[in-house]
CSV table of C-alpha atoms in Angstrom, one decimal:
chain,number,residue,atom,x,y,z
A,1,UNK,CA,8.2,-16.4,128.5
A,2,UNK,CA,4.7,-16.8,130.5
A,3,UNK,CA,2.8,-16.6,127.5
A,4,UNK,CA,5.0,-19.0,125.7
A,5,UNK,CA,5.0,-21.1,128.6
A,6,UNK,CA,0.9,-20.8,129.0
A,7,UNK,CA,0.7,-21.4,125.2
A,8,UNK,CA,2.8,-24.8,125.2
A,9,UNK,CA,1.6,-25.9,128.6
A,10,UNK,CA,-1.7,-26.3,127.4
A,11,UNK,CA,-0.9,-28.5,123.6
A,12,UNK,CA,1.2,-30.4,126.1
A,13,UNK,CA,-1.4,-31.3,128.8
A,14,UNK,CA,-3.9,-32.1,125.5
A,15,UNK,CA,-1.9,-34.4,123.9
A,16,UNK,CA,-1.1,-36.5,126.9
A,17,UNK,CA,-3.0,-39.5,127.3
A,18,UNK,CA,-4.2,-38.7,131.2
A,19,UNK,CA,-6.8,-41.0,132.8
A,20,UNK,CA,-10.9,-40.2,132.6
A,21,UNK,CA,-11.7,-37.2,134.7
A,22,UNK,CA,-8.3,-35.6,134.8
A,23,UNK,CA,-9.6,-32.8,132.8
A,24,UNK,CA,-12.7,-32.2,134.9
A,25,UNK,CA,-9.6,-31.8,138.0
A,26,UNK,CA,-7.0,-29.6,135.9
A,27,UNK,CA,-10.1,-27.1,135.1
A,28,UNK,CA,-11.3,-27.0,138.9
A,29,UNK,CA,-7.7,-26.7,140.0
A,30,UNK,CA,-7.5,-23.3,137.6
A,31,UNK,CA,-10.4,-22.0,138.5
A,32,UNK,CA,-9.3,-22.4,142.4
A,33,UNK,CA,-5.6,-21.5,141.8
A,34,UNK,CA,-6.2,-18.4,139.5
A,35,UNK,CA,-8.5,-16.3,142.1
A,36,UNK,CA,-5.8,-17.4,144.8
A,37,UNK,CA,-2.9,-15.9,143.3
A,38,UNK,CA,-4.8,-13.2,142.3
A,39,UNK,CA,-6.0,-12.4,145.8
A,40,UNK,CA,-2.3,-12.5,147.3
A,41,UNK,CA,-0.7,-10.9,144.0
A,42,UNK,CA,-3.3,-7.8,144.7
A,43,UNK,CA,-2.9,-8.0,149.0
A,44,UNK,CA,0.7,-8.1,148.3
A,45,UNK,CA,0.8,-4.6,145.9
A,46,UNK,CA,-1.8,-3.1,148.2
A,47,UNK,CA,0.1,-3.5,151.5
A,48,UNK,CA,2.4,-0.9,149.9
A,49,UNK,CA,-0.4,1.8,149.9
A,50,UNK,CA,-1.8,3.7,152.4
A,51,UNK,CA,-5.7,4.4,152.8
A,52,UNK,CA,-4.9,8.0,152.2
A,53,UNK,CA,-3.0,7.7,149.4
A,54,UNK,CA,-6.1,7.0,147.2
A,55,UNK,CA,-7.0,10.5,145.9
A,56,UNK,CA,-9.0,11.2,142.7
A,57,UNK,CA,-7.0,13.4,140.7
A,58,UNK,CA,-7.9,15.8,138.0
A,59,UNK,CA,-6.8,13.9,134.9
A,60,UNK,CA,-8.7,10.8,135.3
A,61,UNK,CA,-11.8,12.9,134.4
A,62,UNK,CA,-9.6,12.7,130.3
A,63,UNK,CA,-9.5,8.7,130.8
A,64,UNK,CA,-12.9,8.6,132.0
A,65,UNK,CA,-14.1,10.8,128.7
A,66,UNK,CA,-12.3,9.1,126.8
A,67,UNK,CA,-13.9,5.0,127.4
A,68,UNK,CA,-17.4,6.6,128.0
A,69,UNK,CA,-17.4,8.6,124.8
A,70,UNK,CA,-16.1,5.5,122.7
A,71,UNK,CA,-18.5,2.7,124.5
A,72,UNK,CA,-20.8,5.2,123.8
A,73,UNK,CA,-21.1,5.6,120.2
A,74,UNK,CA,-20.6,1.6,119.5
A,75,UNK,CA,-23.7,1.0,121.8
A,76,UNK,CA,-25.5,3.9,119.8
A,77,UNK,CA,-24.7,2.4,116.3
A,78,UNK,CA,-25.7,-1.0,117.2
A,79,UNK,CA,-29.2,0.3,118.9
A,80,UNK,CA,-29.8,2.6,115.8
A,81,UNK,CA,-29.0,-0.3,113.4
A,82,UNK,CA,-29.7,-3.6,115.4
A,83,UNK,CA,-29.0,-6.2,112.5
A,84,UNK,CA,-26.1,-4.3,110.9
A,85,UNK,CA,-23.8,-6.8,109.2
A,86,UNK,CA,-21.0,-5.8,111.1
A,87,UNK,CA,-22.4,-6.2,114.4
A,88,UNK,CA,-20.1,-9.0,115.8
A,89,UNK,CA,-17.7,-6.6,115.2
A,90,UNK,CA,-18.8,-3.4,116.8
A,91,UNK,CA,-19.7,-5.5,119.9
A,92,UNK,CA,-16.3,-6.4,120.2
A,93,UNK,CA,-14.9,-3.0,119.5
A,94,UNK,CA,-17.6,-1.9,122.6
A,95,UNK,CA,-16.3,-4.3,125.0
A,96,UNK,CA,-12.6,-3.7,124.4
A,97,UNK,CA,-13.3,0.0,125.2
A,98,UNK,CA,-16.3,-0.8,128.3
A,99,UNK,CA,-14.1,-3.1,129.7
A,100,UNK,CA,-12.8,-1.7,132.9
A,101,UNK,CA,-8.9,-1.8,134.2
A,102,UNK,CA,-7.8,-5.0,135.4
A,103,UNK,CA,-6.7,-5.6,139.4
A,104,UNK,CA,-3.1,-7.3,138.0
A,105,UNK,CA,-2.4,-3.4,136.6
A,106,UNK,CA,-1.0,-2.3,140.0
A,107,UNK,CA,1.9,-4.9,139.8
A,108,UNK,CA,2.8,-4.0,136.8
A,109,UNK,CA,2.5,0.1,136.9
A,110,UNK,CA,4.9,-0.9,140.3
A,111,UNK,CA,7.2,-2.4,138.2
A,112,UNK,CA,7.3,-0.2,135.5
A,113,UNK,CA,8.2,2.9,138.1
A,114,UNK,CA,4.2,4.0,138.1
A,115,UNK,CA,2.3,5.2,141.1
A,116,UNK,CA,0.6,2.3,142.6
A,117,UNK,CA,-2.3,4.5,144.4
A,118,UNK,CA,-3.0,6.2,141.5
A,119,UNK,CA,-3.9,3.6,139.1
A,120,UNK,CA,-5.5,1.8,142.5
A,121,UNK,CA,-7.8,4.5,142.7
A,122,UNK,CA,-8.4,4.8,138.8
A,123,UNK,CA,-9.1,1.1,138.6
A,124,UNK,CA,-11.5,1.3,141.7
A,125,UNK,CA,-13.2,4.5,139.7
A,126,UNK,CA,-13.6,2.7,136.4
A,127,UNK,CA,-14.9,-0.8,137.9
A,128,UNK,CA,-17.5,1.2,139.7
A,129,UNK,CA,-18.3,3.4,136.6
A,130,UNK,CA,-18.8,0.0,134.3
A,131,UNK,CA,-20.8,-1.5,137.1
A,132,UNK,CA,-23.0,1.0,136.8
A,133,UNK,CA,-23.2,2.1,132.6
A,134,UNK,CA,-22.5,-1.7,131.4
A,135,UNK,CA,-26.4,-3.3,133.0
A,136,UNK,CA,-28.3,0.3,131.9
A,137,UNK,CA,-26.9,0.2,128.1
A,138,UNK,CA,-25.7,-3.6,127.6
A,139,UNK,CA,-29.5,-4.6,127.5
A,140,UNK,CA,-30.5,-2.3,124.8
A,141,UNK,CA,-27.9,-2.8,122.3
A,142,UNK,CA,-28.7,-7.4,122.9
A,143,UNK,CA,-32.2,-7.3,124.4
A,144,UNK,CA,-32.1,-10.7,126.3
A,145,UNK,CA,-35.9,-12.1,128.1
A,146,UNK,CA,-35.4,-11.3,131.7
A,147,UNK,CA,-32.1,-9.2,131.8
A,148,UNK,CA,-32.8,-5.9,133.6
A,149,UNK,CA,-30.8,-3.3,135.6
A,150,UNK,CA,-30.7,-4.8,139.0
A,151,UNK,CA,-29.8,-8.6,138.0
A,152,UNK,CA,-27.4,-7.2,135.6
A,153,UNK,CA,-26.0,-5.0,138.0
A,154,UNK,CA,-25.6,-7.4,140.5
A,155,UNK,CA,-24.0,-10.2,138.3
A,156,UNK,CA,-21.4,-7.5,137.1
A,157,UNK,CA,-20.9,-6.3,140.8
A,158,UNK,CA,-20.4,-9.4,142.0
A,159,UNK,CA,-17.6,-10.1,139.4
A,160,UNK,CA,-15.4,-7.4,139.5
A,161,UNK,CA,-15.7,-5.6,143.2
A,162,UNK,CA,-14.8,-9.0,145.5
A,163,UNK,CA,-11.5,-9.1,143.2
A,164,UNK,CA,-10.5,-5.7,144.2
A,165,UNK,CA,-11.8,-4.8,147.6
A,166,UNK,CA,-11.2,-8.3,149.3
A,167,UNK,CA,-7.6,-7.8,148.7
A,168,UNK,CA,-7.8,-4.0,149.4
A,169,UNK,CA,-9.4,-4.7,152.9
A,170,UNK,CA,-7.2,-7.4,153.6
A,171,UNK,CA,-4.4,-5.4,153.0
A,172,UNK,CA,-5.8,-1.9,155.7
A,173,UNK,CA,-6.9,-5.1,158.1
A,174,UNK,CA,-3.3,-6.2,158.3
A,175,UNK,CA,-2.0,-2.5,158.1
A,176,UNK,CA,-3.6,-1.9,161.5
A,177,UNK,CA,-3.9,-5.0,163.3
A,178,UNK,CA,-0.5,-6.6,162.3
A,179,UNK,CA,2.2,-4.0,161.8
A,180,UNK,CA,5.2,-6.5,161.6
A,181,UNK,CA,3.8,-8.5,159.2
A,182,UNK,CA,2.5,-5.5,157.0
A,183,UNK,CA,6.1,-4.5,157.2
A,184,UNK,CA,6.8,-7.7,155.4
A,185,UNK,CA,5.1,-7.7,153.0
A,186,UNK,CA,5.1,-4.0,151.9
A,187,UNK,CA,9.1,-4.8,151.7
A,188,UNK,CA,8.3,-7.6,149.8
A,189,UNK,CA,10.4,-6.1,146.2
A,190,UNK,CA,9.2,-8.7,143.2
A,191,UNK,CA,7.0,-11.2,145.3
A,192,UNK,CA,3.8,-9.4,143.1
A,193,UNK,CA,5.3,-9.7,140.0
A,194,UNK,CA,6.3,-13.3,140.1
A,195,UNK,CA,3.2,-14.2,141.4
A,196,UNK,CA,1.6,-12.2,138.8
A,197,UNK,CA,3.8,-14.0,136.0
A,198,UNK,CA,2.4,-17.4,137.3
A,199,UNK,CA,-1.2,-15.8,136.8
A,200,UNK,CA,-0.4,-14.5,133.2
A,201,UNK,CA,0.7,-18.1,132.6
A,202,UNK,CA,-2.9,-19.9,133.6
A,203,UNK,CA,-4.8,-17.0,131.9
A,204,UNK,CA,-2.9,-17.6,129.0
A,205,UNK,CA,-3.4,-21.4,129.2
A,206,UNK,CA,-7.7,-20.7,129.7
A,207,UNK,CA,-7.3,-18.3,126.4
A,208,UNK,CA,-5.1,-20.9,124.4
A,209,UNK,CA,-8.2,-23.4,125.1
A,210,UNK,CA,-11.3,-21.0,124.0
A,211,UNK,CA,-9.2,-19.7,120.9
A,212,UNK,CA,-8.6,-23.4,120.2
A,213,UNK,CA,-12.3,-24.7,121.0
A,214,UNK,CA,-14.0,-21.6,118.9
A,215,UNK,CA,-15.7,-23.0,115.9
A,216,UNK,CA,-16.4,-19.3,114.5
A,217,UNK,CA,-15.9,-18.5,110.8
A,218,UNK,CA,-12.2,-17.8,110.5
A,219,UNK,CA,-13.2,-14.3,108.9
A,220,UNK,CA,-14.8,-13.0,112.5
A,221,UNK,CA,-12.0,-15.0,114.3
A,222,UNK,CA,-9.4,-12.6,111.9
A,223,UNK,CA,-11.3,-9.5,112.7
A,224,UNK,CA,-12.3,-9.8,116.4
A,225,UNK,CA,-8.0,-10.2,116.8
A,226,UNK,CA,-7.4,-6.8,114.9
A,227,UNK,CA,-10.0,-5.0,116.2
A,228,UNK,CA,-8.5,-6.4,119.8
A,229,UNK,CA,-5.5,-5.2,118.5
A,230,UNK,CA,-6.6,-1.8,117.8
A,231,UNK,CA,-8.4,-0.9,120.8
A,232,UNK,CA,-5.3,-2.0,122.9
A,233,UNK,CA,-3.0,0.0,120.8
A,234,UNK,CA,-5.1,3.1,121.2
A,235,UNK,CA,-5.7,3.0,124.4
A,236,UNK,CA,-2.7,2.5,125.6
A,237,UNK,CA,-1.4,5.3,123.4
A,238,UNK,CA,-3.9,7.8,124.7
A,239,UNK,CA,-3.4,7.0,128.4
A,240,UNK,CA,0.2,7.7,128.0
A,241,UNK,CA,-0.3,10.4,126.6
A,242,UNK,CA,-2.6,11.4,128.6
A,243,UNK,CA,-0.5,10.7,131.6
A,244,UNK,CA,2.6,12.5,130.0
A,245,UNK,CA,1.2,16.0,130.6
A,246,UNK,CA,0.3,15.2,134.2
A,247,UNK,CA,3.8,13.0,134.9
A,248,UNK,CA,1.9,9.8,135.3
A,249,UNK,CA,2.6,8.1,131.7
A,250,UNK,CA,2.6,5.0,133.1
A,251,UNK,CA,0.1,5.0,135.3
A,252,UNK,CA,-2.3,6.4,131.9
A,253,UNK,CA,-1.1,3.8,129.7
A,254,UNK,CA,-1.8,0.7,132.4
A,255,UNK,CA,-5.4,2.3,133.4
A,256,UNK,CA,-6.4,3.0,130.2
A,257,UNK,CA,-4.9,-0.1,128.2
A,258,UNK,CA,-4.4,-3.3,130.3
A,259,UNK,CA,-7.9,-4.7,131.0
A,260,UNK,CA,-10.1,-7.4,132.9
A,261,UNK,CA,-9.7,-9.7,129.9
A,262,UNK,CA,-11.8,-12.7,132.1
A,263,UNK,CA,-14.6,-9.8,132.7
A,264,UNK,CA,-14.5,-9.0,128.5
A,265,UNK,CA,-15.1,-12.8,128.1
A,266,UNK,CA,-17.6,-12.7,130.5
A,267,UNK,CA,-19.2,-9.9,129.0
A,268,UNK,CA,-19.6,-11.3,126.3
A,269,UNK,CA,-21.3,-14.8,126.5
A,270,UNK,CA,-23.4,-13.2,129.3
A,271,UNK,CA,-25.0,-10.2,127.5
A,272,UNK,CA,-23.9,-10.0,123.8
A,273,UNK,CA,-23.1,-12.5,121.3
A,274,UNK,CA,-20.7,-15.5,122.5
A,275,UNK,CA,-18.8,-14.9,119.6
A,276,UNK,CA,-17.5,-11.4,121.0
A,277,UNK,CA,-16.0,-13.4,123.9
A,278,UNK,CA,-12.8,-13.7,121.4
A,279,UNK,CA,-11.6,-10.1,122.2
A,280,UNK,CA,-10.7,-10.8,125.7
A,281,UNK,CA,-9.1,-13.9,124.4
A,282,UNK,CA,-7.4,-11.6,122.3
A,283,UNK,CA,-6.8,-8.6,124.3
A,284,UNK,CA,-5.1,-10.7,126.7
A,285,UNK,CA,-2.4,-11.3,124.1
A,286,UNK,CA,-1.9,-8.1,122.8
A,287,UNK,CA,-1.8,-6.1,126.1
A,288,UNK,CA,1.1,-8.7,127.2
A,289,UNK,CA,3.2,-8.5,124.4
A,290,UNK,CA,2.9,-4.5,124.9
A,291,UNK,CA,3.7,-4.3,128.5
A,292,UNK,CA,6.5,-6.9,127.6
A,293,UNK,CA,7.7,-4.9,125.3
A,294,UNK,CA,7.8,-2.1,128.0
A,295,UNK,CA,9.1,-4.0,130.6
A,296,UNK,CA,12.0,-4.6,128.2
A,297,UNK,CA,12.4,-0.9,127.6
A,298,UNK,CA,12.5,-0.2,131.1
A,299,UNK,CA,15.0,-2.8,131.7
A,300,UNK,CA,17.3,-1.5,129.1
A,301,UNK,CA,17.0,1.9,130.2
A,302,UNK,CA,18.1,1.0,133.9
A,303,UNK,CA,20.8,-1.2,132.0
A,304,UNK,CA,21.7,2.3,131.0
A,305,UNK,CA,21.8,4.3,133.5
């Protein structure tokens, strides 16, 4: 319903005849509303976690592997053969698999019955591991005139750590300082989740726009979506199956398969070719409609019960 709603919400706004500069506001307002909602969606899941509840454990080494390996041999076939015809492609395919766990994945492991310090502590591991691997290999596979490892590394830093470890300190701060109030909001059941549903909506709304603005050839348009489509697939296969053997499914198939979609699209106009700023657009979709799909199972199976 979110992404239906996000989807009509933005050919509705378009086709109203609003005054001069009211599109100039509506973008500002998402731009100011989105990080809001992300912050409190985030403070809200974390207040439920305790400092020492965020152990590495064994099988996120598998995970780990598994996104390396993959990012890996894209970025090797595109520095070995820099002008293959396929390289939109395989640039996409890279980021869908660099692209590290998204911050939103804690609400819905939560929701799902998942361990919300476990994928905390993946998705802090992963955003630190792309922070790192994305500015050292992103610049050899798209050479760009004054893009080296420190800018890079502090461009990628600065969007993906605030996100997360704003929230996270927020969260302790509260924890020690204001015990009532932390009470609160750890008890808080579905506050996360609604207030993640209203972000789904605006993200879907900001994707809706690029996919409608893109003026690339329809065939790139038609492969960037199925390649999007494969990599979410996959990886949300082989981190619940990953997870399966260690009784963590869902927390394997929400750190390996839902993803920063805003960081792929940033990604992508940033170091590679603009053009493989699509897959986030269109990872966005397809990792909602399969966490919809499990939310739907879950809710049938406590139906059930």
């Amino acid at each position: 319903m979110a992404m239906l709603v996000g989807v009509a919400s933005y050919f509705i706004f378009t086709a109203l005849p609003w005054p001069d500069g009211t599109y100039r506001i509506a973008e500002e307002a998402v731009a100011f509303i989105q990080p809001t909602l992300l912050f409190l969606m985030l403070f809200l899941s974390f207040c439920k976690i305790r400092l020492s509840d965020l152990k590495f454990k064994r099988w996120f080494w598998w995970p780990l592997l598994i996104q390396v390996s993959l990012f890996a041999l894209f970025a090797a076939v595109l520095y070995l053969m820099p002008d293959h015809p396929s390289k939109i492609l395989i640039e996409s395919a890279m980021l869908c698999f660099l692209c590290p766990t998204a911050a939103a994945a804690v609400v819905f492991t939560v929701k799902l019955g998942g361990s919300a310090a476990s994928v905390t502590t993946y998705t802090l591991l992963i955003n630190f591991v792309v922070a790192v691997l994305a500015p050292l290999v992103l610049p050899l596979v798209h050479p760009q005139e004054g893009v080296s490892f420190l800018p890079a590394f502090w461009a990628i830093s600065n969007r993906i750590f605030p996100v997360l470890i704003l929230p996270l300190f927020a969260a302790l701060a509260v924890q020690k300082f204001l015990p009532r109030f932390h009470r609160l909001c750890a008890e808080s059941k579905d506050a996360a989740f609604y207030l993640w549903v209203c972000t789904l909506t605006l993200a879907i709304v900001v994707t809706t726009k690029s996919l409608v603005h893109d003026q690339s050839p329809v065939i790139y348009q038609v492969g960037i979506a199925l390649i999007a489509l494969a990599g979410c697939v996959v990886q949300f296969w082989m981190g619940r199956k990953i997870g399966l053997k260690y009784g963590e499914q869902v927390v394997g198939g929400q750190a390996m398969g839902q993803k920063n979609n805003v960081f792929i699209i940033w990604l992508g106009y940033t170091f590679l070719s603009p053009i493989t700023a699509l897959s986030g657009g269109f990872f966005a979709i397809w990792q909602n409609v399969v966490n919809a799909y499990l939310l739907y199972r879950k809710e049938r199976e406590k139906s059930a019960a």
